[in-house]
Backbone as a printed PyTorch tensor [residue, N CA C, xyz], in Angstrom:
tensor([[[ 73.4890, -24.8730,  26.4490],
         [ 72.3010, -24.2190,  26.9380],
         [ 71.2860, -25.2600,  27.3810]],

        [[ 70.7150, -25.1900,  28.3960],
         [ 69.7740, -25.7650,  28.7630],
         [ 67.8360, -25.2960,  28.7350]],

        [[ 67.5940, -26.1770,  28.7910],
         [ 65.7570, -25.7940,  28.2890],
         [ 65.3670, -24.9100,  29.3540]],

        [[ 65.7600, -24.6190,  30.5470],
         [ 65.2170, -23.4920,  31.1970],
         [ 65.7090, -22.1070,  30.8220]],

        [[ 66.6190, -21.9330,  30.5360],
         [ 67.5760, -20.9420,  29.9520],
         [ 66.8940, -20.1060,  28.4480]],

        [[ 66.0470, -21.4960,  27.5250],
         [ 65.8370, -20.9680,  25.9540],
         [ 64.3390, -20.5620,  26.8200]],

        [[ 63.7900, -20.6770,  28.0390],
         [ 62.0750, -20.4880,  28.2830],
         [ 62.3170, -19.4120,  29.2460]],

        [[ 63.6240, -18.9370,  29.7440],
         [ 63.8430, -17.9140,  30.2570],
         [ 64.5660, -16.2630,  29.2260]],

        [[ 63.4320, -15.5580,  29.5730],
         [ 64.1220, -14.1000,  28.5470],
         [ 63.6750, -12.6860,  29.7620]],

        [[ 64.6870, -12.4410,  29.1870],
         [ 64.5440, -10.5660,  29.9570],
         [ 63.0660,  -9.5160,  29.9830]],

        [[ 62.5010,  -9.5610,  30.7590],
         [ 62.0330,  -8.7390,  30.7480],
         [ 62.0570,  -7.3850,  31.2460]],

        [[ 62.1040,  -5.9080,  30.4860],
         [ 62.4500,  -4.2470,  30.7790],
         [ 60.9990,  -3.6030,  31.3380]],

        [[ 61.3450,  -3.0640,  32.3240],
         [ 59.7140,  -2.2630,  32.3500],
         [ 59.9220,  -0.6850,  31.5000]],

        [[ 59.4760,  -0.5200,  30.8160],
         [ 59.1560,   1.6240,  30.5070],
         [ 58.5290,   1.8550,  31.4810]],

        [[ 59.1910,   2.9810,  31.8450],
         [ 58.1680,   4.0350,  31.9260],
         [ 57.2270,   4.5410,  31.4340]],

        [[ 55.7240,   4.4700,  31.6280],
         [ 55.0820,   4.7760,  30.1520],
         [ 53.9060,   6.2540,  30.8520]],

        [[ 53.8630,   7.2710,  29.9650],
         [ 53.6690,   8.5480,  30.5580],
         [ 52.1160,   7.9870,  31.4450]],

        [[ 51.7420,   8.6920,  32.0990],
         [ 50.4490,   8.9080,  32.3210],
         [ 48.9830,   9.5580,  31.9660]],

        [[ 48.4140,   8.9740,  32.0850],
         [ 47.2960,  10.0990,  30.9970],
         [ 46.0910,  10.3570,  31.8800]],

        [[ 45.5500,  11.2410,  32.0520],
         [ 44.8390,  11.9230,  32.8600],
         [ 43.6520,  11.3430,  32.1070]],

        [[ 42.6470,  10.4910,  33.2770],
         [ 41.5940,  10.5280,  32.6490],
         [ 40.6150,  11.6490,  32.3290]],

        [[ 39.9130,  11.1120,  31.2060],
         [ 39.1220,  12.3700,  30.5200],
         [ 38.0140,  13.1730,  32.1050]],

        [[ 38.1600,  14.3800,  31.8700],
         [ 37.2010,  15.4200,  32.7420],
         [ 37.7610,  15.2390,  34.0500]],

        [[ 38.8670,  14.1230,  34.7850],
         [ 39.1300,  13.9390,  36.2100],
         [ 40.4240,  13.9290,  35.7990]],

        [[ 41.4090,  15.2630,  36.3970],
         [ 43.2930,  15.2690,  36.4150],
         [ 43.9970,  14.2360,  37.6750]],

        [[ 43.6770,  13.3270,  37.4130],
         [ 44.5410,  12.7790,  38.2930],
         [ 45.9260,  11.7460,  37.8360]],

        [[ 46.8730,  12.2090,  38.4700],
         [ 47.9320,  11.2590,  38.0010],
         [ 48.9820,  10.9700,  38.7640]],

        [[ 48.4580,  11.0840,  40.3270],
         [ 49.0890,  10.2670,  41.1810],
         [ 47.7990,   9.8530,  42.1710]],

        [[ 48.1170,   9.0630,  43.3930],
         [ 47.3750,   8.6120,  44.3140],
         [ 46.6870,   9.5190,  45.3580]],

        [[ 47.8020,  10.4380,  45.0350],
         [ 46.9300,  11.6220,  46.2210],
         [ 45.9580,  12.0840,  46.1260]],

        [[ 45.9360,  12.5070,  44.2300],
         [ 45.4240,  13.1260,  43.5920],
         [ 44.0220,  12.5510,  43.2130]],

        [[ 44.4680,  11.0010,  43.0710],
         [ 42.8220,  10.0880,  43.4380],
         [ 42.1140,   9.9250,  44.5600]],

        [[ 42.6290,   9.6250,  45.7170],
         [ 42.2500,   9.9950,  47.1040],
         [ 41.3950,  11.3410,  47.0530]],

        [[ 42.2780,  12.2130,  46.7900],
         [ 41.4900,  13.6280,  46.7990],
         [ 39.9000,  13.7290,  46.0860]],

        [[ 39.9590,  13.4530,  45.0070],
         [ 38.5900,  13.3510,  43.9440],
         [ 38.0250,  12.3150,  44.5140]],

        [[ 38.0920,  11.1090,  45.3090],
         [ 37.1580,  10.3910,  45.3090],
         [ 36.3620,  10.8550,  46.5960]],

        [[ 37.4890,  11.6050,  47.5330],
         [ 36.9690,  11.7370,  48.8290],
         [ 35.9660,  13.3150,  48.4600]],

        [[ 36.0530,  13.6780,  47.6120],
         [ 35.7250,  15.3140,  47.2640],
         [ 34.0420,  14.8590,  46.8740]],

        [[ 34.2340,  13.6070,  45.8130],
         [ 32.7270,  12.7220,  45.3500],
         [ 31.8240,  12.5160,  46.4050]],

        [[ 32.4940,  11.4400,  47.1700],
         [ 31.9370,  11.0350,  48.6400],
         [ 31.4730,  12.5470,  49.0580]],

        [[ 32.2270,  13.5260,  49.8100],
         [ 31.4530,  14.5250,  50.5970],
         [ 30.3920,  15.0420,  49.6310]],

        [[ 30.8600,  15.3150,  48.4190],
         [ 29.4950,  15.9380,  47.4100],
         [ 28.1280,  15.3730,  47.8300]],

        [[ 28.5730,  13.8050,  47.3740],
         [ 26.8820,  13.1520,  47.7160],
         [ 26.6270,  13.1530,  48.9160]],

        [[ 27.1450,  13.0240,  49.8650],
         [ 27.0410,  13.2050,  51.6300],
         [ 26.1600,  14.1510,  51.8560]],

        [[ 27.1220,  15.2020,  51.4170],
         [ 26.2540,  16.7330,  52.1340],
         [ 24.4860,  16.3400,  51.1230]],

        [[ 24.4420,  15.8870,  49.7090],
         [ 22.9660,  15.6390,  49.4170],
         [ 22.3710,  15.3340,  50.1980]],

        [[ 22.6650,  14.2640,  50.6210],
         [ 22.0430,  13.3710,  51.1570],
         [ 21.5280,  14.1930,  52.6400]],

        [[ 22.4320,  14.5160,  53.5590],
         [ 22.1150,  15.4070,  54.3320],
         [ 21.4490,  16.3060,  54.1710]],

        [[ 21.4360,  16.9300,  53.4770],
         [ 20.3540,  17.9310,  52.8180],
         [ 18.6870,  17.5470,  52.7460]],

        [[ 18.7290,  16.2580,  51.9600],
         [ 17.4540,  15.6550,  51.8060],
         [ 16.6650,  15.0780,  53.0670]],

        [[ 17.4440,  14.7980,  53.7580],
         [ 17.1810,  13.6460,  54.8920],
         [ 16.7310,  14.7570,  56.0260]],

        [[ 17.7340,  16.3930,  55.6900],
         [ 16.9200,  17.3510,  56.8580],
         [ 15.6940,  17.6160,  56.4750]],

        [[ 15.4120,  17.9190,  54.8540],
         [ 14.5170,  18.5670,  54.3490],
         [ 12.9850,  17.5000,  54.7470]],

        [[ 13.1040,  15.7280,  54.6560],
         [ 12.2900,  15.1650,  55.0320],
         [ 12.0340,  15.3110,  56.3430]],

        [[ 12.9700,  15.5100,  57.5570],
         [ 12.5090,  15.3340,  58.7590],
         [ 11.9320,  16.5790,  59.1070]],

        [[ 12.0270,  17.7310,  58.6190],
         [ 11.3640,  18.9790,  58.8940],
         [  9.8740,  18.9580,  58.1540]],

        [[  9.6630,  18.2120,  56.8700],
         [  8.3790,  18.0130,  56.3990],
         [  7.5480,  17.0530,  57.1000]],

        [[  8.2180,  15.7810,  57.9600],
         [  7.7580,  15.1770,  58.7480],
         [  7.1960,  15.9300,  59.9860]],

        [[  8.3840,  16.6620,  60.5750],
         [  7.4810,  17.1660,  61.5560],
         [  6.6170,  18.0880,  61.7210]],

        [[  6.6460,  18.8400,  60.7830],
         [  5.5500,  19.8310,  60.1070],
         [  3.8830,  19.0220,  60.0050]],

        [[  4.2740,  17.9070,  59.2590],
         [  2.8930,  17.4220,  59.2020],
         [  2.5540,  16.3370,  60.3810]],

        [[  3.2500,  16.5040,  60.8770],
         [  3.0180,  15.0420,  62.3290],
         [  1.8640,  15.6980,  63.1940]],

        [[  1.1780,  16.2480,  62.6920],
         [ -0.3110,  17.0360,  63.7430],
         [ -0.3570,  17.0090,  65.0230]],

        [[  0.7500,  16.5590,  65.9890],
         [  0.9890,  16.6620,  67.2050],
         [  0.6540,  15.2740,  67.5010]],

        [[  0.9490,  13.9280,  66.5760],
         [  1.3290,  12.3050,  66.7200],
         [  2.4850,  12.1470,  67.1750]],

        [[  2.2510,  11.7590,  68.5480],
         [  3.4460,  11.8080,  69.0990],
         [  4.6340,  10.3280,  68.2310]],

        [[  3.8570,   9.8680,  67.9270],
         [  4.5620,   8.4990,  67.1890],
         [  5.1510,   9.4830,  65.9930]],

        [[  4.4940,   9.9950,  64.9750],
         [  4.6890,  11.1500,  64.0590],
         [  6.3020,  11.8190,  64.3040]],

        [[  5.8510,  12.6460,  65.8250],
         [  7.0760,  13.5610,  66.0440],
         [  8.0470,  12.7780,  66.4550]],

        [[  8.1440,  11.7180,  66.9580],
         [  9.2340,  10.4920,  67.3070],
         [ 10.2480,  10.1730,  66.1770]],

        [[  9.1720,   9.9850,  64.9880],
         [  9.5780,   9.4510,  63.7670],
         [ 10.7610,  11.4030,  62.7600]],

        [[ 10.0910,  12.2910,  62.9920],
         [ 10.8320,  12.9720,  62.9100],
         [ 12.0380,  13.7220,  63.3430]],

        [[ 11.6630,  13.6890,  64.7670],
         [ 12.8560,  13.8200,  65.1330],
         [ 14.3370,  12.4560,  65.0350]],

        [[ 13.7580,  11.3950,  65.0720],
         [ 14.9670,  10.5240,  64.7100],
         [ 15.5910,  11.1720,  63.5760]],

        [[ 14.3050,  11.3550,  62.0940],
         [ 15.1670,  11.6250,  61.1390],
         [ 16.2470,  12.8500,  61.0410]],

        [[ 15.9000,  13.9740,  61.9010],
         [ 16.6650,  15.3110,  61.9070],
         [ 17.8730,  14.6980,  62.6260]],

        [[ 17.8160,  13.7840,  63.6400],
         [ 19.1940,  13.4220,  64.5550],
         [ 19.4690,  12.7390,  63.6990]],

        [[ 19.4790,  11.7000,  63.2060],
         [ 20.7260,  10.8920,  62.0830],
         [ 20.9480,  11.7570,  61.1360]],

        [[ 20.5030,  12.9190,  60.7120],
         [ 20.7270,  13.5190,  59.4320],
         [ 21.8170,  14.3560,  60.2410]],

        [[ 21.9230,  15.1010,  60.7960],
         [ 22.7720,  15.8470,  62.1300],
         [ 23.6620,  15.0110,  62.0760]],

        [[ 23.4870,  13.9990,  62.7030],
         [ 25.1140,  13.0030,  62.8100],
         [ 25.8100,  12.7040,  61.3970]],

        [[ 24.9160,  12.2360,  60.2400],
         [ 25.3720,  12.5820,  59.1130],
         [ 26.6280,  13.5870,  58.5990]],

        [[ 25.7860,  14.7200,  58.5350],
         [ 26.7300,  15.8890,  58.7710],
         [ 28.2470,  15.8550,  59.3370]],

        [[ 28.0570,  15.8720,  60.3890],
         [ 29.0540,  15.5850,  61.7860],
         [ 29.9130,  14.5440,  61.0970]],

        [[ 29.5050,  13.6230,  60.5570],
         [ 30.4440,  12.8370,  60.3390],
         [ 31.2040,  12.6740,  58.9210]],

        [[ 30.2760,  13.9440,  58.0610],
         [ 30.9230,  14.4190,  57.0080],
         [ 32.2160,  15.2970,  57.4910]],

        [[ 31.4520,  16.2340,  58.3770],
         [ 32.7100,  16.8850,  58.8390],
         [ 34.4580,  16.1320,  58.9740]],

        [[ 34.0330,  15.2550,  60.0280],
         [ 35.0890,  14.0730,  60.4000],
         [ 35.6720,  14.1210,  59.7700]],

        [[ 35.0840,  13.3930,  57.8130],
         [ 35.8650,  12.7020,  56.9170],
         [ 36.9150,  13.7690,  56.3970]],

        [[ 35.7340,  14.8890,  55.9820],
         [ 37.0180,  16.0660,  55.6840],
         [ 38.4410,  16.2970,  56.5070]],

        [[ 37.4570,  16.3450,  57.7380],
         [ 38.5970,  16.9450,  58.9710],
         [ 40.1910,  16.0020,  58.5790]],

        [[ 39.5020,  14.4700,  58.4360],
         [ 40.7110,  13.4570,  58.5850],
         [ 41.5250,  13.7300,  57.0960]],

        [[ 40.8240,  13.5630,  56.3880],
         [ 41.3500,  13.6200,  54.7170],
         [ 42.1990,  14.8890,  54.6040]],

        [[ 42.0880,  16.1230,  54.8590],
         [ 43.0460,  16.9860,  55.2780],
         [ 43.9920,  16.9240,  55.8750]],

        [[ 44.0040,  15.9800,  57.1550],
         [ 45.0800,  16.0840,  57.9650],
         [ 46.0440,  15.0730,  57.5490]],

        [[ 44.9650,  14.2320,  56.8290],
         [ 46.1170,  13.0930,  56.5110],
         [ 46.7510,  13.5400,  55.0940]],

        [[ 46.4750,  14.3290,  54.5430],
         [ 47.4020,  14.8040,  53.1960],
         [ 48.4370,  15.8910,  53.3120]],

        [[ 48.1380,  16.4880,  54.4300],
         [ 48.8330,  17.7140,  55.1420],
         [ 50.1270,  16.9090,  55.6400]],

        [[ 49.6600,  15.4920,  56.5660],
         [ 51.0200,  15.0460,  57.3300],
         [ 51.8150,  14.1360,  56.2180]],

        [[ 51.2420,  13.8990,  54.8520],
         [ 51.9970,  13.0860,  53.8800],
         [ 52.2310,  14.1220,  52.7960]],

        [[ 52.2050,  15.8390,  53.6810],
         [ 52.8620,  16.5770,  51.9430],
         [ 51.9210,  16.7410,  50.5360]],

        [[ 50.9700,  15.9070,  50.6470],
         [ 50.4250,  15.8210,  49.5520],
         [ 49.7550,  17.1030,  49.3590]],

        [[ 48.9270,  17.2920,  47.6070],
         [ 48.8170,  18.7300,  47.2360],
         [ 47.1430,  18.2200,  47.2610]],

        [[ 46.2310,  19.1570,  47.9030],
         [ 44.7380,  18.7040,  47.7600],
         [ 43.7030,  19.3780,  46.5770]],

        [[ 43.3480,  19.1740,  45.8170],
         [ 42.6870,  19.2960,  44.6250],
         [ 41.3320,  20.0900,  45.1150]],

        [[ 41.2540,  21.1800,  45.9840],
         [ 39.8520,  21.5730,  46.2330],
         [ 39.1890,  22.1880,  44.6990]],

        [[ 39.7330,  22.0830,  44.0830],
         [ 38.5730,  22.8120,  43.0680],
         [ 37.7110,  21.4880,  42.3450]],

        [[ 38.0230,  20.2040,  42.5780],
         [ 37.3740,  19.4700,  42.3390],
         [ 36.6270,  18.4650,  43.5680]]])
């Protein structure tokens, strides 16, 4: 026997079960994809929410400043595209679990 031989040993992998982390079932990749992308739109649409709710209080109080109404209407258009591009993510995240079979977790 030689010294590489006594510093060389077998290593077996198990299988070792999976365990669902606590309050989130996930226990494959799809299934994480799904919940994280489900997180993401949650806070998205907030955020959208907030960002309309400021640009409509903006322009409410902009007393006819045209700098004022400038400043509000930007905020209603990025909050709009916001949206829109929440849409997107869904749109894609669907299609891409649809064309890989995968099962989508809407209740979370």
């Amino acid at each position: 026997m030689n010294l590489l031989s006594l510093l060389e040993s077998k290593v077996y992998a198990a299988a070792a079960p999976v365990d669902k982390i606590e309050g989130i079932p996930v226990s494959s990749v799809n299934e994480l994809v799904t919940v994280i992308t489900n997180i993401l739109i949650i806070v998205g649409v907030a955020v959208v929410v907030i960002f309309l709710a400021m640009g409509f209080i903006k322009y409410i109080t902009s007393g006819g400043d045209k700098n004022a109404v400038d400043s509000a209407q930007k905020t209603l258009t990025y909050a709009v595209i916001g949206g829109v591009g929440l849409l997107i993510v869904y749109g894609l995240r669907t299609l891409l679990l649809n064309l890989l079979n995968a099962q989508s977790l809407e209740g979370y």
